[in-house]
Amino acid sequence: MSVQERKQRERAERERLIVATARELAEQQGWDAVTTRRLAECIEYSQPVLYSHFRGKREIIGAVALQGAAELATAVRAATSAADGPRARVAALARTYLDFAARNPAVYDALFQLDGGLAYAQEDTPEPLKDAFAALLETLGEVADDGVHPGLFTEVFWAALHGLATLTRAGRLLPEDAEPRAELLVDRLAMV
């Protein structure tokens, strides 16, 4: 291995460490606890080293969001591929999405609540974000009614899931009713 390859590998490892540490700190204490100073202390590197990877917290949030989008896409595809029939796939998608949001609140915030400097629903949207939407579209597109654009249907269903996830987490909806709400969404909106 050349010196150049070793340096690139070490740089990539430091970047993964920064993102993993930020994510862990955010999950434990919230995003307000994630500062460049605190991250530098946790990873035992100087702040200038951290800034050589990310210009600031915003870019770190973006990196966590991209990682989360890839994880969400993988989880949705695994759940829907194991389900038999359109209704079972939509139900699996809904459960998986809501479970992901509940188990990864800081990642979910990085994806959908915080400014990570990422473009959404545009030409320059990063691939992991496009792929996460594609994972939803693969299942939801097949149950969109005739005359309904599959992308628009997916956006509306996703917005409903996002609302359920956000309102439940904020304590505005009773958590014990999460499953009946998801079933209602599947039965009424997806009509499967």
N, CA, C and O atoms as a DFTB+ gen file, in Angstrom:
768 C
 N C O
     1  1       0.848      -1.173       0.000
     2  2       0.000       0.000       0.000
     3  2       0.896       1.239       0.000
     4  3       1.847       1.333       0.776
     5  1       0.583       2.166      -0.864
     6  2       1.385       3.380      -0.969
     7  2       1.081       4.323       0.197
     8  3       0.075       4.165       0.890
     9  1       1.946       5.288       0.399
    10  2       1.747       6.293       1.438
    11  2       0.458       7.064       1.172
    12  3      -0.302       7.355       2.095
    13  1       0.219       7.390      -0.084
    14  2      -0.997       8.116      -0.476
    15  2      -2.253       7.306      -0.122
    16  3      -3.208       7.855       0.429
    17  1      -2.256       6.012      -0.435
    18  2      -3.414       5.163      -0.129
    19  2      -3.617       5.045       1.380
    20  3      -4.751       5.059       1.858
    21  1      -2.522       4.930       2.128
    22  2      -2.622       4.832       3.589
    23  2      -3.216       6.114       4.159
    24  3      -4.068       6.055       5.045
    25  1      -2.779       7.274       3.666
    26  2      -3.300       8.554       4.137
    27  2      -4.781       8.702       3.803
    28  3      -5.554       9.214       4.612
    29  1      -5.173       8.258       2.619
    30  2      -6.591       8.320       2.242
    31  2      -7.429       7.408       3.138
    32  3      -8.527       7.776       3.559
    33  1      -6.905       6.226       3.424
    34  2      -7.624       5.296       4.304
    35  2      -7.754       5.881       5.710
    36  3      -8.823       5.808       6.316
    37  1      -6.666       6.462       6.230
    38  2      -6.706       7.067       7.557
    39  2      -7.682       8.249       7.599
    40  3      -8.394       8.442       8.585
    41  1      -7.707       9.025       6.533
    42  2      -8.633      10.155       6.461
    43  2     -10.078       9.665       6.473
    44  3     -10.921      10.218       7.180
    45  1     -10.358       8.634       5.692
    46  2     -11.713       8.070       5.653
    47  2     -12.099       7.501       7.017
    48  3     -13.245       7.643       7.443
    49  1     -11.162       6.865       7.700
    50  2     -11.438       6.318       9.037
    51  2     -11.730       7.437      10.035
    52  3     -12.637       7.309      10.857
    53  1     -10.966       8.540       9.971
    54  2     -11.225       9.685      10.853
    55  2     -12.607      10.270      10.579
    56  3     -13.342      10.619      11.504
    57  1     -12.949      10.372       9.298
    58  2     -14.261      10.913       8.943
    59  2     -15.381      10.023       9.473
    60  3     -16.368      10.526      10.010
    61  1     -15.240       8.716       9.328
    62  2     -16.248       7.784       9.883
    63  2     -16.349       7.935      11.397
    64  3     -17.444       7.894      11.957
    65  1     -15.200       8.111      12.061
    66  2     -15.190       8.288      13.512
    67  2     -15.913       9.570      13.914
    68  3     -16.675       9.576      14.881
    69  1     -15.682      10.636      13.191
    70  2     -16.352      11.912      13.479
    71  2     -17.864      11.754      13.341
    72  3     -18.618      12.164      14.224
    73  1     -18.299      11.165      12.245
    74  2     -19.737      10.995      12.000
    75  2     -20.356      10.066      13.043
    76  3     -21.428      10.361      13.572
    77  1     -19.694       8.949      13.342
    78  2     -20.223       8.002      14.330
    79  2     -20.304       8.643      15.715
    80  3     -21.271       8.432      16.447
    81  1     -19.297       9.415      16.065
    82  2     -19.286      10.068      17.378
    83  2     -20.364      11.138      17.455
    84  3     -21.049      11.256      18.471
    85  1     -20.520      11.914      16.399
    86  2     -21.572      12.934      16.371
    87  2     -22.937      12.282      16.500
    88  3     -23.798      12.746      17.248
    89  1     -23.115      11.225      15.778
    90  2     -24.395      10.514      15.807
    91  2     -24.678       9.955      17.203
    92  3     -25.788      10.093      17.717
    93  1     -23.691       9.336      17.804
    94  2     -23.857       8.762      19.138
    95  2     -24.157       9.852      20.165
    96  3     -25.048       9.701      21.001
    97  1     -23.416      10.934      20.096
    98  2     -23.630      12.046      21.020
    99  2     -25.019      12.651      20.830
   100  3     -25.703      12.957      21.807
   101  1     -25.433      12.823      19.584
   102  2     -26.761      13.375      19.299
   103  2     -27.865      12.440      19.783
   104  3     -28.871      12.900      20.322
   105  1     -27.689      11.147      19.598
   106  2     -28.709      10.189      20.060
   107  2     -28.801      10.185      21.587
   108  3     -29.888      10.028      22.143
   109  1     -27.678      10.356      22.257
   110  2     -27.669      10.321      23.720
   111  2     -28.120      11.630      24.358
   112  3     -28.848      11.630      25.350
   113  1     -27.671      12.768      23.766
   114  2     -27.878      14.049      24.435
   115  2     -28.552      15.108      23.562
   116  3     -28.791      16.223      24.027
   117  1     -28.853      14.789      22.340
   118  2     -29.480      15.749      21.438
   119  2     -28.445      16.505      20.628
   120  3     -27.265      16.547      20.978
   121  1     -28.907      17.103      19.535
   122  2     -27.992      17.795      18.628
   123  2     -27.363      19.033      19.249
   124  3     -26.288      19.446      18.815
   125  1     -27.989      19.636      20.241
   126  2     -27.379      20.795      20.891
   127  2     -26.066      20.425      21.579
   128  3     -25.188      21.272      21.742
   129  1     -25.934      19.184      21.975
   130  2     -24.703      18.730      22.640
   131  2     -23.557      18.501      21.658
   132  3     -22.402      18.369      22.062
   133  1     -23.878      18.454      20.383
   134  2     -22.850      18.202      19.366
   135  2     -22.236      19.535      18.949
   136  3     -22.840      20.319      18.218
   137  1     -21.034      19.763      19.430
   138  2     -20.267      20.939      19.038
   139  2     -18.926      20.452      18.503
   140  3     -18.495      19.339      18.802
   141  1     -18.282      21.280      17.722
   142  2     -16.980      20.872      17.186
   143  2     -15.974      20.683      18.315
   144  3     -15.144      19.775      18.259
   145  1     -16.039      21.517      19.321
   146  2     -15.128      21.364      20.470
   147  2     -15.359      20.029      21.172
   148  3     -14.415      19.301      21.479
   149  1     -16.612      19.727      21.414
   150  2     -16.942      18.473      22.117
   151  2     -16.561      17.266      21.263
   152  3     -16.024      16.285      21.779
   153  1     -16.834      17.332      19.975
   154  2     -16.448      16.234      19.088
   155  2     -14.942      16.033      19.076
   156  3     -14.458      14.903      19.140
   157  1     -14.208      17.127      18.994
   158  2     -12.745      17.038      18.989
   159  2     -12.247      16.357      20.267
   160  3     -11.335      15.532      20.222
   161  1     -12.846      16.706      21.395
   162  2     -12.467      16.066      22.664
   163  2     -12.790      14.578      22.649
   164  3     -11.975      13.754      23.066
   165  1     -13.978      14.238      22.169
   166  2     -14.413      12.834      22.164
   167  2     -13.555      11.957      21.257
   168  3     -13.245      10.818      21.607
   169  1     -13.180      12.470      20.117
   170  2     -12.406      11.648      19.178
   171  2     -10.902      11.795      19.385
   172  3     -10.099      11.129      18.732
   173  1     -10.541      12.684      20.309
   174  2      -9.142      12.918      20.664
   175  2      -8.298      13.398      19.490
   176  3      -7.168      12.956      19.283
   177  1      -8.878      14.305      18.739
   178  2      -8.181      15.030      17.684
   179  2      -8.417      16.505      17.931
   180  3      -9.347      16.875      18.649
   181  1      -7.600      17.337      17.356
   182  2      -7.769      18.778      17.521
   183  2      -8.928      19.266      16.659
   184  3      -9.336      18.596      15.709
   185  1      -9.450      20.433      16.999
   186  2     -10.508      21.021      16.191
   187  2     -10.047      21.270      14.753
   188  3     -10.836      21.053      13.833
   189  1      -8.820      21.711      14.515
   190  2      -8.386      21.875      13.123
   191  2      -8.456      20.571      12.317
   192  3      -8.751      20.602      11.122
   193  1      -8.189      19.436      12.955
   194  2      -8.314      18.152      12.251
   195  2      -9.778      17.918      11.882
   196  3     -10.091      17.493      10.769
   197  1     -10.658      18.198      12.824
   198  2     -12.087      18.037      12.551
   199  2     -12.513      18.953      11.402
   200  3     -13.254      18.538      10.511
   201  1     -12.041      20.196      11.428
   202  2     -12.388      21.149      10.367
   203  2     -11.758      20.782       9.023
   204  3     -12.206      21.260       7.981
   205  1     -10.742      19.954       9.038
   206  2     -10.172      19.510       7.762
   207  2     -11.086      18.499       7.066
   208  3     -10.924      18.219       5.878
   209  1     -12.035      17.961       7.807
   210  2     -13.012      17.017       7.255
   211  2     -14.361      17.685       6.986
   212  3     -14.990      17.446       5.955
   213  1     -14.790      18.517       7.922
   214  2     -16.098      19.160       7.844
   215  2     -15.935      20.636       8.194
   216  3     -15.192      20.981       9.113
   217  1     -16.625      21.501       7.463
   218  2     -16.524      22.943       7.729
   219  2     -17.251      23.344       9.007
   220  3     -17.063      24.455       9.502
   221  1     -18.061      22.471       9.533
   222  2     -18.775      22.790      10.765
   223  2     -19.876      21.780      11.030
   224  3     -20.006      20.768      10.341
   225  1     -20.651      22.085      12.035
   226  2     -21.717      21.195      12.474
   227  2     -22.725      20.898      11.370
   228  3     -23.217      19.775      11.261
   229  1     -23.028      21.889      10.565
   230  2     -24.002      21.705       9.488
   231  2     -23.589      20.564       8.564
   232  3     -24.417      19.725       8.208
   233  1     -22.324      20.526       8.177
   234  2     -21.858      19.446       7.300
   235  2     -21.847      18.100       8.008
   236  3     -22.052      17.063       7.376
   237  1     -21.612      18.108       9.297
   238  2     -21.652      16.862      10.070
   239  2     -23.081      16.338      10.116
   240  3     -23.310      15.138       9.961
   241  1     -24.036      17.228      10.326
   242  2     -25.452      16.844      10.298
   243  2     -25.786      16.258       8.928
   244  3     -26.483      15.248       8.839
   245  1     -25.296      16.882       7.870
   246  2     -25.529      16.366       6.519
   247  2     -24.950      14.981       6.326
   248  3     -25.575      14.130       5.691
   249  1     -23.766      14.742       6.863
   250  2     -23.144      13.420       6.743
   251  2     -23.953      12.366       7.498
   252  3     -24.116      11.244       7.019
   253  1     -24.456      12.726       8.673
   254  2     -25.308      11.801       9.438
   255  2     -26.605      11.540       8.670
   256  3     -27.095      10.412       8.639
   257  1     -27.151      12.576       8.057
   258  2     -28.383      12.413       7.274
   259  2     -28.171      11.464       6.101
   260  3     -29.013      10.605       5.840
   261  1     -27.069      11.609       5.402
   262  2     -26.793      10.720       4.262
   263  2     -26.628       9.275       4.723
   264  3     -27.115       8.350       4.072
   265  1     -25.950       9.088       5.827
   266  2     -25.787       7.751       6.382
   267  2     -27.154       7.181       6.785
   268  3     -27.449       6.016       6.520
   269  1     -27.964       7.996       7.412
   270  2     -29.300       7.565       7.825
   271  2     -30.193       7.236       6.648
   272  3     -30.964       6.278       6.701
   273  1     -30.098       8.021       5.581
   274  2     -30.899       7.747       4.383
   275  2     -30.553       6.383       3.802
   276  3     -31.440       5.634       3.393
   277  1     -29.271       6.062       3.767
   278  2     -28.842       4.757       3.254
   279  2     -29.373       3.638       4.142
   280  3     -29.820       2.606       3.642
   281  1     -29.326       3.837       5.439
   282  2     -29.840       2.823       6.377
   283  2     -31.350       2.655       6.243
   284  3     -31.862       1.536       6.272
   285  1     -32.053       3.768       6.098
   286  2     -33.510       3.703       5.932
   287  2     -33.874       2.964       4.656
   288  3     -34.772       2.122       4.666
   289  1     -33.196       3.263       3.564
   290  2     -33.466       2.580       2.292
   291  2     -33.235       1.084       2.420
   292  3     -34.038       0.285       1.939
   293  1     -32.149       0.707       3.061
   294  2     -31.837      -0.713       3.247
   295  2     -32.906      -1.399       4.090
   296  3     -33.359      -2.495       3.761
   297  1     -33.306      -0.745       5.181
   298  2     -34.312      -1.326       6.076
   299  2     -35.660      -1.484       5.373
   300  3     -36.316      -2.517       5.508
   301  1     -36.072      -0.458       4.621
   302  2     -37.354      -0.516       3.916
   303  2     -37.327      -1.630       2.871
   304  3     -38.277      -2.405       2.761
   305  1     -36.249      -1.709       2.113
   306  2     -36.172      -2.753       1.078
   307  2     -36.153      -4.156       1.696
   308  3     -36.779      -5.073       1.164
   309  1     -35.455      -4.326       2.792
   310  2     -35.422      -5.640       3.445
   311  2     -36.812      -6.028       3.942
   312  3     -37.244      -7.168       3.767
   313  1     -37.503      -5.083       4.557
   314  2     -38.841      -5.375       5.095
   315  2     -39.850      -5.643       3.990
   316  3     -40.651      -6.571       4.095
   317  1     -39.820      -4.848       2.940
   318  2     -40.814      -5.018       1.879
   319  2     -40.526      -6.250       1.025
   320  3     -41.458      -6.871       0.515
   321  1     -39.272      -6.609       0.863
   322  2     -38.963      -7.800       0.061
   323  2     -39.356      -9.079       0.787
   324  3     -39.569     -10.113       0.153
   325  1     -39.454      -9.017       2.107
   326  2     -39.851     -10.194       2.887
   327  2     -41.365     -10.329       2.999
   328  3     -41.866     -11.344       3.481
   329  1     -42.096      -9.302       2.550
   330  2     -43.558      -9.317       2.665
   331  2     -44.184      -9.887       1.395
   332  3     -43.638      -9.758       0.299
   333  1     -45.340     -10.516       1.572
   334  2     -46.031     -11.162       0.452
   335  2     -47.288     -10.383       0.093
   336  3     -48.234     -10.331       0.879
   337  1     -47.302      -9.787      -1.075
   338  2     -48.473      -9.064      -1.564
   339  2     -48.372      -7.576      -1.303
   340  3     -47.647      -7.146      -0.405
   341  1     -49.105      -6.778      -2.092
   342  2     -49.031      -5.319      -1.989
   343  2     -49.379      -4.774      -0.606
   344  3     -48.672      -3.905      -0.097
   345  1     -50.454      -5.267       0.014
   346  2     -50.837      -4.742       1.327
   347  2     -49.776      -5.048       2.359
   348  3     -49.429      -4.184       3.164
   349  1     -49.260      -6.246       2.351
   350  2     -48.221      -6.622       3.312
   351  2     -46.956      -5.787       3.092
   352  3     -46.284      -5.420       4.056
   353  1     -46.629      -5.488       1.836
   354  2     -45.445      -4.663       1.563
   355  2     -45.645      -3.234       2.068
   356  3     -44.738      -2.658       2.668
   357  1     -46.823      -2.661       1.828
   358  2     -47.087      -1.295       2.293
   359  2     -47.085      -1.259       3.824
   360  3     -46.534      -0.332       4.418
   361  1     -47.684      -2.243       4.455
   362  2     -47.697      -2.301       5.919
   363  2     -46.272      -2.453       6.467
   364  3     -45.917      -1.821       7.462
   365  1     -45.474      -3.278       5.826
   366  2     -44.079      -3.451       6.248
   367  2     -43.303      -2.150       6.085
   368  3     -42.492      -1.793       6.940
   369  1     -43.551      -1.448       4.993
   370  2     -42.896      -0.160       4.765
   371  2     -43.268       0.816       5.881
   372  3     -42.395       1.470       6.451
   373  1     -44.549       0.914       6.188
   374  2     -45.010       1.859       7.217
   375  2     -44.403       1.520       8.574
   376  3     -43.894       2.402       9.266
   377  1     -44.455       0.255       8.955
   378  2     -43.888      -0.165      10.250
   379  2     -42.391       0.109      10.309
   380  3     -41.883       0.604      11.315
   381  1     -41.696      -0.213       9.240
   382  2     -40.244      -0.032       9.204
   383  2     -39.881       1.442       9.291
   384  3     -38.976       1.814      10.038
   385  1     -40.574       2.278       8.540
   386  2     -40.310       3.719       8.568
   387  2     -40.535       4.277       9.971
   388  3     -39.675       4.974      10.509
   389  1     -41.685       3.972      10.563
   390  2     -42.008       4.501      11.897
   391  2     -41.050       3.957      12.950
   392  3     -40.670       4.675      13.875
   393  1     -40.662       2.704      12.815
   394  2     -39.704       2.113      13.747
   395  2     -38.342       2.788      13.607
   396  3     -37.689       3.077      14.609
   397  1     -37.910       3.039      12.377
   398  2     -36.638       3.715      12.151
   399  2     -36.648       5.095      12.817
   400  3     -35.688       5.472      13.489
   401  1     -37.729       5.839      12.628
   402  2     -37.833       7.174      13.221
   403  2     -37.792       7.105      14.745
   404  3     -37.162       7.947      15.385
   405  1     -38.451       6.117      15.324
   406  2     -38.489       5.989      16.786
   407  2     -37.147       5.535      17.359
   408  3     -36.734       6.008      18.417
   409  1     -36.469       4.627      16.670
   410  2     -35.199       4.091      17.176
   411  2     -34.012       5.013      16.934
   412  3     -32.996       4.905      17.620
   413  1     -34.127       5.912      15.975
   414  2     -33.010       6.782      15.587
   415  2     -33.443       8.246      15.557
   416  3     -33.378       8.878      14.503
   417  1     -33.878       8.793      16.677
   418  2     -34.431      10.156      16.639
   419  2     -33.439      11.221      16.152
   420  3     -33.832      12.130      15.421
   421  1     -32.182      11.128      16.537
   422  2     -31.207      12.140      16.094
   423  2     -30.932      12.013      14.600
   424  3     -30.782      13.019      13.906
   425  1     -30.868      10.797      14.113
   426  2     -30.668      10.587      12.680
   427  2     -31.894      11.079      11.920
   428  3     -31.771      11.724      10.879
   429  1     -33.062      10.774      12.441
   430  2     -34.299      11.230      11.797
   431  2     -34.337      12.760      11.753
   432  3     -34.730      13.344      10.743
   433  1     -33.931      13.403      12.845
   434  2     -33.870      14.859      12.853
   435  2     -32.871      15.373      11.818
   436  3     -33.143      16.351      11.121
   437  1     -31.719      14.718      11.719
   438  2     -30.718      15.127      10.731
   439  2     -31.285      15.009       9.314
   440  3     -31.024      15.855       8.458
   441  1     -32.053      13.964       9.083
   442  2     -32.651      13.751       7.770
   443  2     -33.743      14.762       7.434
   444  3     -33.786      15.284       6.320
   445  1     -34.617      15.037       8.387
   446  2     -35.852      15.741       8.037
   447  2     -36.158      17.009       8.827
   448  3     -37.105      17.721       8.492
   449  1     -35.389      17.306       9.858
   450  2     -35.715      18.476      10.667
   451  2     -34.610      19.535      10.650
   452  3     -34.903      20.730      10.675
   453  1     -33.371      19.118      10.609
   454  2     -32.245      20.034      10.744
   455  2     -31.649      20.401       9.390
   456  3     -31.841      19.704       8.393
   457  1     -30.930      21.502       9.383
   458  2     -30.260      21.941       8.161
   459  2     -28.890      21.289       8.071
   460  3     -27.955      21.661       8.780
   461  1     -28.796      20.318       7.192
   462  2     -27.522      19.654       6.944
   463  2     -26.901      20.115       5.640
   464  3     -25.927      19.529       5.167
   465  1     -27.464      21.165       5.058
   466  2     -26.920      21.705       3.822
   467  2     -27.174      20.839       2.601
   468  3     -26.479      20.971       1.594
   469  1     -28.158      19.956       2.677
   470  2     -28.436      19.031       1.586
   471  2     -29.644      19.504       0.775
   472  3     -30.601      20.049       1.325
   473  1     -29.584      19.289      -0.515
   474  2     -30.699      19.616      -1.396
   475  2     -31.666      18.431      -1.439
   476  3     -31.253      17.289      -1.642
   477  1     -32.936      18.710      -1.248
   478  2     -33.973      17.688      -1.333
   479  2     -34.847      17.978      -2.547
   480  3     -35.122      19.134      -2.870
   481  1     -35.277      16.913      -3.210
   482  2     -36.217      17.009      -4.334
   483  2     -35.718      17.955      -5.419
   484  3     -36.486      18.741      -5.974
   485  1     -34.432      17.870      -5.714
   486  2     -33.835      18.702      -6.752
   487  2     -32.853      17.863      -7.556
   488  3     -32.539      16.731      -7.189
   489  1     -32.379      18.427      -8.643
   490  2     -31.422      17.722      -9.495
   491  2     -30.154      17.333      -8.735
   492  3     -29.606      16.250      -8.942
   493  1     -29.692      18.225      -7.850
   494  2     -28.440      17.962      -7.141
   495  2     -28.639      17.279      -5.787
   496  3     -27.754      17.314      -4.931
   497  1     -29.793      16.664      -5.602
   498  2     -30.026      15.892      -4.388
   499  2     -29.017      14.739      -4.337
   500  3     -28.845      14.024      -5.324
   501  1     -28.352      14.557      -3.197
   502  2     -27.386      13.461      -3.092
   503  2     -28.048      12.087      -3.281
   504  3     -29.203      11.882      -2.908
   505  1     -27.300      11.172      -3.859
   506  2     -27.821       9.840      -4.183
   507  2     -28.458       9.104      -2.998
   508  3     -29.516       8.501      -3.180
   509  1     -27.867       9.121      -1.788
   510  2     -28.535       8.405      -0.690
   511  2     -29.945       8.914      -0.402
   512  3     -30.821       8.130      -0.034
   513  1     -30.172      10.207      -0.564
   514  2     -31.520      10.747      -0.358
   515  2     -32.454      10.305      -1.474
   516  3     -33.599       9.932      -1.222
   517  1     -31.966      10.347      -2.696
   518  2     -32.771       9.866      -3.828
   519  2     -33.102       8.392      -3.656
   520  3     -34.220       7.965      -3.943
   521  1     -32.131       7.614      -3.189
   522  2     -32.349       6.184      -3.031
   523  2     -33.347       5.886      -1.919
   524  3     -34.142       4.954      -2.039
   525  1     -33.316       6.661      -0.844
   526  2     -34.294       6.451       0.231
   527  2     -35.710       6.700      -0.294
   528  3     -36.631       5.946       0.020
   529  1     -35.881       7.749      -1.087
   530  2     -37.192       8.005      -1.682
   531  2     -37.549       6.881      -2.653
   532  3     -38.694       6.432      -2.691
   533  1     -36.573       6.429      -3.434
   534  2     -36.822       5.335      -4.390
   535  2     -37.272       4.070      -3.663
   536  3     -38.114       3.328      -4.169
   537  1     -36.713       3.824      -2.479
   538  2     -37.118       2.640      -1.707
   539  2     -38.597       2.719      -1.329
   540  3     -39.293       1.704      -1.315
   541  1     -39.069       3.919      -1.025
   542  2     -40.497       4.098      -0.735
   543  2     -41.330       3.958      -2.011
   544  3     -42.371       3.302      -2.018
   545  1     -40.863       4.574      -3.067
   546  2     -41.576       4.564      -4.350
   547  2     -41.731       3.155      -4.919
   548  3     -42.748       2.850      -5.542
   549  1     -40.753       2.310      -4.716
   550  2     -40.811       0.940      -5.246
   551  2     -42.046       0.204      -4.751
   552  3     -42.667      -0.545      -5.505
   553  1     -42.402       0.410      -3.500
   554  2     -43.583      -0.249      -2.941
   555  2     -44.846       0.573      -3.146
   556  3     -45.880       0.045      -3.556
   557  1     -44.758       1.855      -2.863
   558  2     -45.960       2.688      -2.923
   559  2     -46.411       2.960      -4.345
   560  3     -47.605       3.133      -4.594
   561  1     -45.484       2.999      -5.272
   562  2     -45.840       3.222      -6.671
   563  2     -46.738       2.137      -7.222
   564  3     -47.552       2.383      -8.112
   565  1     -46.586       0.934      -6.688
   566  2     -47.404      -0.172      -7.200
   567  2     -48.836      -0.136      -6.686
   568  3     -49.689      -0.853      -7.210
   569  1     -49.126       0.687      -5.664
   570  2     -50.498       0.744      -5.143
   571  2     -51.174       2.084      -5.412
   572  3     -52.305       2.308      -4.983
   573  1     -50.485       2.972      -6.119
   574  2     -51.111       4.249      -6.481
   575  2     -52.270       3.964      -7.440
   576  3     -52.138       3.167      -8.369
   577  1     -53.395       4.618      -7.205
   578  2     -54.563       4.435      -8.076
   579  2     -54.238       4.862      -9.502
   580  3     -53.328       5.655      -9.746
   581  1     -55.009       4.312     -10.433
   582  2     -54.881       4.737     -11.824
   583  2     -55.113       6.240     -11.905
   584  3     -56.022       6.773     -11.269
   585  1     -54.301       6.903     -12.679
   586  2     -54.424       8.348     -12.845
   587  2     -53.702       9.148     -11.772
   588  3     -53.641      10.375     -11.851
   589  1     -53.155       8.467     -10.770
   590  2     -52.418       9.145      -9.711
   591  2     -50.933       8.922      -9.977
   592  3     -50.480       7.785     -10.109
   593  1     -50.190      10.003     -10.053
   594  2     -48.753       9.890     -10.300
   595  2     -48.105       9.155      -9.130
   596  3     -48.271       9.579      -7.987
   597  1     -47.366       8.059      -9.379
   598  2     -46.760       7.282      -8.296
   599  2     -45.844       8.108      -7.385
   600  3     -45.803       7.882      -6.176
   601  1     -45.113       9.064      -7.965
   602  2     -44.241       9.912      -7.155
   603  2     -45.017      10.801      -6.209
   604  3     -44.636      10.969      -5.050
   605  1     -46.112      11.374      -6.703
   606  2     -46.950      12.220      -5.856
   607  2     -47.616      11.406      -4.756
   608  3     -47.694      11.847      -3.609
   609  1     -48.096      10.213      -5.108
   610  2     -48.698       9.342      -4.102
   611  2     -47.669       9.008      -3.019
   612  3     -47.983       9.029      -1.829
   613  1     -46.454       8.706      -3.434
   614  2     -45.390       8.379      -2.481
   615  2     -45.100       9.568      -1.576
   616  3     -44.907       9.397      -0.372
   617  1     -45.067      10.769      -2.139
   618  2     -44.832      11.959      -1.323
   619  2     -45.928      12.149      -0.272
   620  3     -45.633      12.484       0.875
   621  1     -47.186      11.936      -0.657
   622  2     -48.292      12.117       0.285
   623  2     -48.248      11.047       1.379
   624  3     -48.456      11.348       2.554
   625  1     -47.981       9.810       0.994
   626  2     -47.897       8.731       1.985
   627  2     -46.725       8.987       2.927
   628  3     -46.850       8.836       4.142
   629  1     -45.590       9.375       2.357
   630  2     -44.407       9.686       3.160
   631  2     -44.702      10.838       4.124
   632  3     -44.308      10.783       5.289
   633  1     -45.386      11.872       3.652
   634  2     -45.733      13.000       4.508
   635  2     -46.611      12.540       5.675
   636  3     -46.448      13.011       6.800
   637  1     -47.530      11.633       5.408
   638  2     -48.375      11.102       6.482
   639  2     -47.529      10.313       7.488
   640  3     -47.715      10.454       8.697
   641  1     -46.608       9.491       6.998
   642  2     -45.716       8.753       7.901
   643  2     -44.875       9.714       8.729
   644  3     -44.709       9.536       9.935
   645  1     -44.350      10.728       8.066
   646  2     -43.528      11.724       8.764
   647  2     -44.344      12.421       9.855
   648  3     -43.859      12.628      10.967
   649  1     -45.557      12.772       9.531
   650  2     -46.425      13.401      10.524
   651  2     -46.670      12.495      11.710
   652  3     -46.598      12.938      12.855
   653  1     -46.960      11.223      11.450
   654  2     -47.167      10.271      12.546
   655  2     -45.906      10.135      13.396
   656  3     -45.977      10.158      14.624
   657  1     -44.770       9.997      12.750
   658  2     -43.505       9.838      13.478
   659  2     -43.212      11.071      14.331
   660  3     -42.848      10.950      15.501
   661  1     -43.367      12.234      13.750
   662  2     -43.038      13.485      14.435
   663  2     -44.002      13.779      15.575
   664  3     -43.579      14.149      16.670
   665  1     -45.278      13.619      15.324
   666  2     -46.273      13.898      16.357
   667  2     -46.209      12.887      17.501
   668  3     -46.401      13.256      18.660
   669  1     -45.944      11.634      17.194
   670  2     -45.816      10.624      18.247
   671  2     -44.605      10.939      19.113
   672  3     -44.694      10.922      20.341
   673  1     -43.491      11.221      18.485
   674  2     -42.270      11.520      19.227
   675  2     -42.414      12.773      20.086
   676  3     -41.840      12.847      21.173
   677  1     -43.162      13.744      19.615
   678  2     -43.363      14.985      20.366
   679  2     -44.396      14.830      21.481
   680  3     -44.657      15.778      22.221
   681  1     -44.985      13.635      21.605
   682  2     -45.970      13.399      22.648
   683  2     -47.343      13.944      22.308
   684  3     -48.199      14.062      23.186
   685  1     -47.564      14.277      21.044
   686  2     -48.866      14.810      20.624
   687  2     -49.858      13.699      20.296
   688  3     -51.067      13.927      20.246
   689  1     -49.334      12.495      20.071
   690  2     -50.164      11.320      19.817
   691  2     -49.763      10.238      20.808
   692  3     -48.594      10.126      21.178
   693  1     -50.725       9.454      21.230
   694  2     -50.438       8.382      22.182
   695  2     -49.614       7.280      21.511
   696  3     -50.004       6.773      20.460
   697  1     -48.491       6.911      22.102
   698  2     -47.640       5.893      21.480
   699  2     -48.323       4.525      21.372
   700  3     -48.023       3.759      20.455
   701  1     -49.226       4.214      22.286
   702  2     -49.889       2.904      22.237
   703  2     -50.829       2.763      21.037
   704  3     -51.229       1.651      20.695
   705  1     -51.181       3.872      20.401
   706  2     -52.038       3.820      19.220
   707  2     -51.249       3.860      17.912
   708  3     -51.835       4.027      16.842
   709  1     -49.944       3.711      17.986
   710  2     -49.091       3.801      16.786
   711  2     -49.467       2.744      15.748
   712  3     -49.576       3.045      14.560
   713  1     -49.662       1.525      16.195
   714  2     -49.973       0.437      15.247
   715  2     -51.338       0.636      14.585
   716  3     -51.432       0.513      13.364
   717  1     -52.405       0.940      15.344
   718  2     -53.698       1.186      14.672
   719  2     -53.649       2.366      13.698
   720  3     -54.293       2.329      12.649
   721  1     -52.884       3.417      14.041
   722  2     -52.761       4.551      13.116
   723  2     -52.077       4.124      11.823
   724  3     -52.505       4.507      10.734
   725  1     -51.018       3.332      11.943
   726  2     -50.306       2.859      10.752
   727  2     -51.218       1.976       9.910
   728  3     -51.224       2.085       8.684
   729  1     -51.979       1.112      10.546
   730  2     -52.921       0.240       9.820
   731  2     -53.981       1.064       9.099
   732  3     -54.328       0.772       7.955
   733  1     -54.490       2.086       9.765
   734  2     -55.474       2.961       9.147
   735  2     -54.885       3.671       7.926
   736  3     -55.537       3.789       6.889
   737  1     -53.675       4.129       8.064
   738  2     -53.002       4.785       6.941
   739  2     -52.874       3.817       5.758
   740  3     -53.159       4.182       4.618
   741  1     -52.452       2.605       6.032
   742  2     -52.292       1.607       4.972
   743  2     -53.628       1.292       4.330
   744  3     -53.746       1.263       3.105
   745  1     -54.639       1.054       5.165
   746  2     -55.954       0.657       4.624
   747  2     -56.673       1.773       3.885
   748  3     -57.305       1.518       2.861
   749  1     -56.592       2.991       4.373
   750  2     -57.368       4.089       3.790
   751  2     -56.618       4.854       2.707
   752  3     -57.183       5.162       1.658
   753  1     -55.358       5.158       2.955
   754  2     -54.637       5.950       1.975
   755  2     -54.131       5.073       0.839
   756  3     -54.253       5.432      -0.333
   757  1     -53.563       3.925       1.186
   758  2     -53.042       3.044       0.153
   759  2     -54.151       2.186      -0.453
   760  3     -53.989       1.649      -1.549
   761  1     -55.262       2.054       0.245
   762  2     -56.423       1.313      -0.239
   763  2     -56.047      -0.105      -0.693
   764  3     -56.501      -0.586      -1.732
   765  1     -55.223      -0.740       0.101
   766  2     -54.840      -2.123      -0.232
   767  2     -55.317      -3.083       0.820
   768  3     -55.086      -4.287       0.708
